CSV table of C-alpha atoms in Angstrom, one decimal:
chain,number,residue,atom,x,y,z
A,1,UNK,CA,90.8,-74.6,195.6
A,2,UNK,CA,93.5,-72.1,194.9
A,3,UNK,CA,97.1,-73.6,193.8
A,4,UNK,CA,99.2,-71.6,195.7
A,5,UNK,CA,102.5,-73.8,196.3
A,6,UNK,CA,104.7,-70.1,196.4
A,7,UNK,CA,102.9,-69.6,199.5
A,8,UNK,CA,104.6,-69.9,202.9
A,9,UNK,CA,102.0,-71.1,204.9
A,10,UNK,CA,103.2,-70.0,208.4
A,11,UNK,CA,103.0,-66.0,207.4
A,12,UNK,CA,100.3,-66.3,204.8
A,13,UNK,CA,97.1,-65.0,207.1
A,14,UNK,CA,93.6,-64.3,206.4
A,15,UNK,CA,92.1,-61.0,206.6
A,16,UNK,CA,91.4,-60.4,210.0
A,17,UNK,CA,87.9,-58.5,210.1
A,18,UNK,CA,87.4,-57.8,213.4
A,19,UNK,CA,90.8,-56.1,213.9
A,20,UNK,CA,90.3,-54.5,210.0
A,21,UNK,CA,86.8,-53.3,211.2
A,22,UNK,CA,86.6,-52.2,214.9
A,23,UNK,CA,89.6,-50.6,215.8
A,24,UNK,CA,89.9,-48.6,219.3
A,25,UNK,CA,89.4,-45.4,218.1
A,26,UNK,CA,91.5,-42.2,219.6
A,27,UNK,CA,89.8,-39.1,220.3
A,28,UNK,CA,92.0,-36.2,220.1
A,29,UNK,CA,92.3,-33.7,217.4
A,30,UNK,CA,93.6,-35.0,214.2
A,31,UNK,CA,97.5,-34.1,213.5
A,32,UNK,CA,97.7,-32.8,210.0
A,33,UNK,CA,100.8,-31.2,208.9
A,34,UNK,CA,101.2,-28.7,206.0
A,35,UNK,CA,104.0,-28.0,203.6
A,36,UNK,CA,104.4,-25.6,200.9
A,37,UNK,CA,107.3,-25.0,198.0
A,38,UNK,CA,107.8,-21.2,197.5
A,39,UNK,CA,109.7,-18.8,199.0
A,40,UNK,CA,108.5,-15.5,198.0
A,41,UNK,CA,107.2,-12.9,199.9
A,42,UNK,CA,103.8,-13.0,198.9
A,43,UNK,CA,104.3,-17.2,198.2
A,44,UNK,CA,100.2,-18.2,196.9
A,45,UNK,CA,101.3,-22.1,197.9
A,46,UNK,CA,102.0,-20.8,201.6
A,47,UNK,CA,98.9,-18.5,201.3
A,48,UNK,CA,96.5,-21.8,200.1
A,49,UNK,CA,98.0,-24.2,203.2
A,50,UNK,CA,97.4,-21.1,205.4
A,51,UNK,CA,93.7,-21.6,203.9
A,52,UNK,CA,93.5,-25.1,204.1
A,53,UNK,CA,94.7,-24.5,207.9
A,54,UNK,CA,91.8,-22.4,208.8
A,55,UNK,CA,89.5,-25.0,207.2
A,56,UNK,CA,90.6,-28.2,208.6
A,57,UNK,CA,91.1,-26.5,212.5
A,58,UNK,CA,87.0,-25.4,211.7
A,59,UNK,CA,86.6,-29.6,210.9
A,60,UNK,CA,88.5,-30.5,214.2
A,61,UNK,CA,92.2,-30.8,213.0
A,62,UNK,CA,95.4,-29.3,215.1
A,63,UNK,CA,97.5,-28.5,212.2
A,64,UNK,CA,101.2,-27.1,211.7
A,65,UNK,CA,102.9,-25.5,208.7
A,66,UNK,CA,106.5,-26.0,208.3
A,67,UNK,CA,108.5,-23.1,206.8
A,68,UNK,CA,110.9,-24.6,204.4
A,69,UNK,CA,113.2,-20.7,204.6
A,70,UNK,CA,117.0,-22.4,205.8
A,71,UNK,CA,116.1,-26.1,205.0
A,72,UNK,CA,119.5,-27.1,203.3
A,73,UNK,CA,119.8,-29.1,199.9
A,74,UNK,CA,119.7,-32.9,200.8
A,75,UNK,CA,122.9,-34.7,201.4
A,76,UNK,CA,124.7,-31.1,201.9
A,77,UNK,CA,124.4,-31.1,205.8
A,78,UNK,CA,123.6,-33.4,208.2
A,79,UNK,CA,120.6,-35.2,209.3
A,80,UNK,CA,120.9,-33.4,212.7
A,81,UNK,CA,120.7,-29.9,211.1
A,82,UNK,CA,117.7,-27.9,213.1
A,83,UNK,CA,115.7,-27.6,210.1
A,84,UNK,CA,116.3,-31.2,209.0
A,85,UNK,CA,115.3,-32.0,213.1
A,86,UNK,CA,112.8,-30.0,212.5
A,87,UNK,CA,110.8,-31.4,209.6
A,88,UNK,CA,111.5,-35.1,210.6
A,89,UNK,CA,110.1,-34.2,213.7
A,90,UNK,CA,107.0,-32.8,211.9
A,91,UNK,CA,106.7,-35.9,210.3
A,92,UNK,CA,106.3,-38.0,213.3
A,93,UNK,CA,104.2,-35.8,214.7
A,94,UNK,CA,101.7,-35.9,212.1
A,95,UNK,CA,98.7,-38.1,211.2
A,96,UNK,CA,98.3,-36.4,208.0
A,97,UNK,CA,99.8,-34.5,205.5
A,98,UNK,CA,99.0,-31.4,202.8
A,99,UNK,CA,101.6,-30.8,200.4
A,100,UNK,CA,100.9,-27.5,198.2
A,101,UNK,CA,103.4,-26.5,195.4
A,102,UNK,CA,103.9,-24.0,192.4
A,103,UNK,CA,104.0,-25.4,189.1
A,104,UNK,CA,107.3,-24.2,188.1
A,105,UNK,CA,108.6,-24.9,184.5
A,106,UNK,CA,105.9,-27.6,184.1
A,107,UNK,CA,107.0,-29.3,187.1
A,108,UNK,CA,106.8,-28.9,191.3
A,109,UNK,CA,109.6,-26.8,192.4
A,110,UNK,CA,112.8,-27.9,193.9
A,111,UNK,CA,111.7,-26.6,197.1
A,112,UNK,CA,109.1,-29.0,197.9
A,113,UNK,CA,110.9,-31.9,196.5
A,114,UNK,CA,113.9,-31.2,198.6
A,115,UNK,CA,111.5,-31.2,202.0
A,116,UNK,CA,110.5,-34.8,200.4
A,117,UNK,CA,114.2,-35.6,199.9
A,118,UNK,CA,114.7,-35.0,203.7
A,119,UNK,CA,111.9,-37.0,204.9
A,120,UNK,CA,113.5,-40.9,205.1
A,121,UNK,CA,112.0,-43.7,204.3
A,122,UNK,CA,112.8,-45.4,207.5
A,123,UNK,CA,113.6,-43.1,210.5
A,124,UNK,CA,115.2,-45.6,213.6
A,125,UNK,CA,113.2,-48.3,212.7
A,126,UNK,CA,109.6,-46.2,212.4
A,127,UNK,CA,108.7,-45.6,208.8
A,128,UNK,CA,107.6,-41.7,209.7
A,129,UNK,CA,105.3,-41.7,206.5
A,130,UNK,CA,104.1,-45.2,205.9
A,131,UNK,CA,100.2,-45.2,206.5
A,132,UNK,CA,99.5,-41.5,206.9
A,133,UNK,CA,96.7,-39.7,204.7
A,134,UNK,CA,98.0,-36.8,202.1
A,135,UNK,CA,96.2,-34.2,200.5
A,136,UNK,CA,98.1,-32.8,197.6
A,137,UNK,CA,97.7,-29.2,196.1
A,138,UNK,CA,99.0,-26.6,193.3
A,139,UNK,CA,98.6,-22.9,192.1
A,140,UNK,CA,100.0,-21.7,188.6
A,141,UNK,CA,100.7,-18.1,187.6
A,142,UNK,CA,99.0,-19.2,184.0
A,143,UNK,CA,95.9,-21.6,182.9
A,144,UNK,CA,95.0,-24.7,184.8
A,145,UNK,CA,97.2,-27.6,185.2
A,146,UNK,CA,98.0,-30.8,187.0
A,147,UNK,CA,101.6,-31.1,186.4
A,148,UNK,CA,102.8,-30.8,189.8
A,149,UNK,CA,99.4,-32.5,191.8
A,150,UNK,CA,100.4,-35.5,189.4
A,151,UNK,CA,103.9,-35.4,190.5
A,152,UNK,CA,103.6,-35.3,194.3
A,153,UNK,CA,100.9,-38.1,193.7
A,154,UNK,CA,103.5,-40.3,192.6
A,155,UNK,CA,105.7,-38.9,195.4
A,156,UNK,CA,103.1,-39.9,198.3
A,157,UNK,CA,102.6,-43.1,197.1
A,158,UNK,CA,106.4,-44.1,196.7
A,159,UNK,CA,106.3,-42.9,200.4
A,160,UNK,CA,103.4,-45.3,201.1
A,161,UNK,CA,101.2,-42.4,202.1
A,162,UNK,CA,97.8,-43.1,201.7
A,163,UNK,CA,97.2,-40.5,199.0
A,164,UNK,CA,93.2,-39.1,198.9
A,165,UNK,CA,91.3,-38.9,195.8
A,166,UNK,CA,90.8,-35.5,194.9
A,167,UNK,CA,92.8,-32.4,194.6
A,168,UNK,CA,93.0,-29.1,194.1
A,169,UNK,CA,94.8,-27.1,191.1
A,170,UNK,CA,94.5,-23.2,191.0
A,171,UNK,CA,95.3,-21.2,188.1
A,172,UNK,CA,96.1,-17.8,188.1
A,173,UNK,CA,96.7,-17.8,191.7
A,174,UNK,CA,97.5,-14.0,191.9
A,175,UNK,CA,93.7,-13.4,190.8
A,176,UNK,CA,92.5,-15.4,193.7
A,177,UNK,CA,94.2,-14.0,196.7
A,178,UNK,CA,93.3,-10.4,198.1
A,179,UNK,CA,95.7,-7.7,199.5
A,180,UNK,CA,95.6,-9.2,202.9
A,181,UNK,CA,96.7,-13.1,201.4
A,182,UNK,CA,93.1,-14.2,202.2
A,183,UNK,CA,91.6,-16.6,199.0
A,184,UNK,CA,88.7,-15.0,197.6
A,185,UNK,CA,85.4,-16.9,197.4
A,186,UNK,CA,85.4,-18.5,194.2
A,187,UNK,CA,85.1,-23.0,193.0
A,188,UNK,CA,88.6,-23.2,193.4
A,189,UNK,CA,88.2,-22.0,197.0
A,190,UNK,CA,85.4,-24.7,197.2
A,191,UNK,CA,87.4,-27.3,195.9
A,192,UNK,CA,89.7,-26.6,198.8
A,193,UNK,CA,87.4,-27.1,201.6
A,194,UNK,CA,86.3,-29.9,199.6
A,195,UNK,CA,89.9,-31.7,199.4
A,196,UNK,CA,90.5,-30.9,203.4
A,197,UNK,CA,87.1,-32.5,204.0
A,198,UNK,CA,87.9,-35.7,202.1
A,199,UNK,CA,91.4,-35.6,203.9
A,200,UNK,CA,89.7,-35.4,207.7
A,201,UNK,CA,87.3,-38.0,207.0
A,202,UNK,CA,90.4,-40.6,205.5
A,203,UNK,CA,92.3,-39.7,208.3
A,204,UNK,CA,89.9,-40.2,210.8
A,205,UNK,CA,89.1,-43.7,209.0
A,206,UNK,CA,92.7,-44.9,209.2
A,207,UNK,CA,94.5,-43.3,211.5
A,208,UNK,CA,93.9,-45.9,214.1
A,209,UNK,CA,94.3,-49.1,211.5
A,210,UNK,CA,97.7,-48.3,210.3
A,211,UNK,CA,99.3,-51.9,211.9
A,212,UNK,CA,96.5,-53.6,210.4
A,213,UNK,CA,95.9,-52.0,207.0
A,214,UNK,CA,100.2,-51.9,206.5
A,215,UNK,CA,100.8,-55.8,207.8
A,216,UNK,CA,102.0,-57.5,204.7
A,217,UNK,CA,102.7,-60.6,203.5
A,218,UNK,CA,106.1,-60.0,202.1
A,219,UNK,CA,107.0,-58.2,205.6
A,220,UNK,CA,106.1,-61.0,207.8
A,221,UNK,CA,108.4,-63.4,205.9
A,222,UNK,CA,111.6,-60.9,205.9
A,223,UNK,CA,111.1,-60.2,209.4
A,224,UNK,CA,111.4,-63.9,210.1
A,225,UNK,CA,114.3,-64.6,207.8
A,226,UNK,CA,116.1,-62.0,209.9
A,227,UNK,CA,114.9,-62.7,213.2
A,228,UNK,CA,116.0,-66.6,212.0
A,229,UNK,CA,119.9,-64.8,211.1
A,230,UNK,CA,120.0,-63.2,214.1
A,231,UNK,CA,119.5,-66.0,216.2
A,232,UNK,CA,121.2,-68.5,214.4
A,233,UNK,CA,124.8,-66.3,214.0
A,234,UNK,CA,127.8,-67.5,215.6
A,235,UNK,CA,128.9,-64.7,217.4
A,236,UNK,CA,127.5,-61.5,218.6
């Protein structure tokens, strides 16, 4: 028998396989929010998210794309700023996200990071990102790199998003889009389609099961302690 004296048996639970494998399934279209990281008139990260949104729509998703123009720097405005509120409302609405950033100076852009920094880990007692799916992409002006997507993965994990295994990195993006802003046929286009297909599958598999997947021993303990403190306080 396993010797686990540090476990608090009141909060330790066996895995509920019925709950895990057979949740009630929603029938509405998966809600996917797309964020991009450049404000140039011909922004390749925006063009890439537009292509991704088209593919997601074909796969049955409902998509919304947030324009970061006018979003203030973190802590340089109040949370009721219209652009901040718009972003947070979209994150709450979403069941999955796509983040696409250019690589600038070997890293993601400040524009995409500012969007992340305005998304709180907790909002009114609700964690707006936890348990939702995430796909990451990047575009580059030069040779292929994975610096931005690797950083986006770290952000995604930190924000408790279920970041899918596949990713897209498109080098020399200026060669991959035509004058109308549409992505040309290529292996890079095919990879983007692969990523969106995988995102949809993971979203459909997990969106109805978040409560079970995110039910954690440590948080059950924490909740019990908070309840005890509130119930036993001497005055209100």
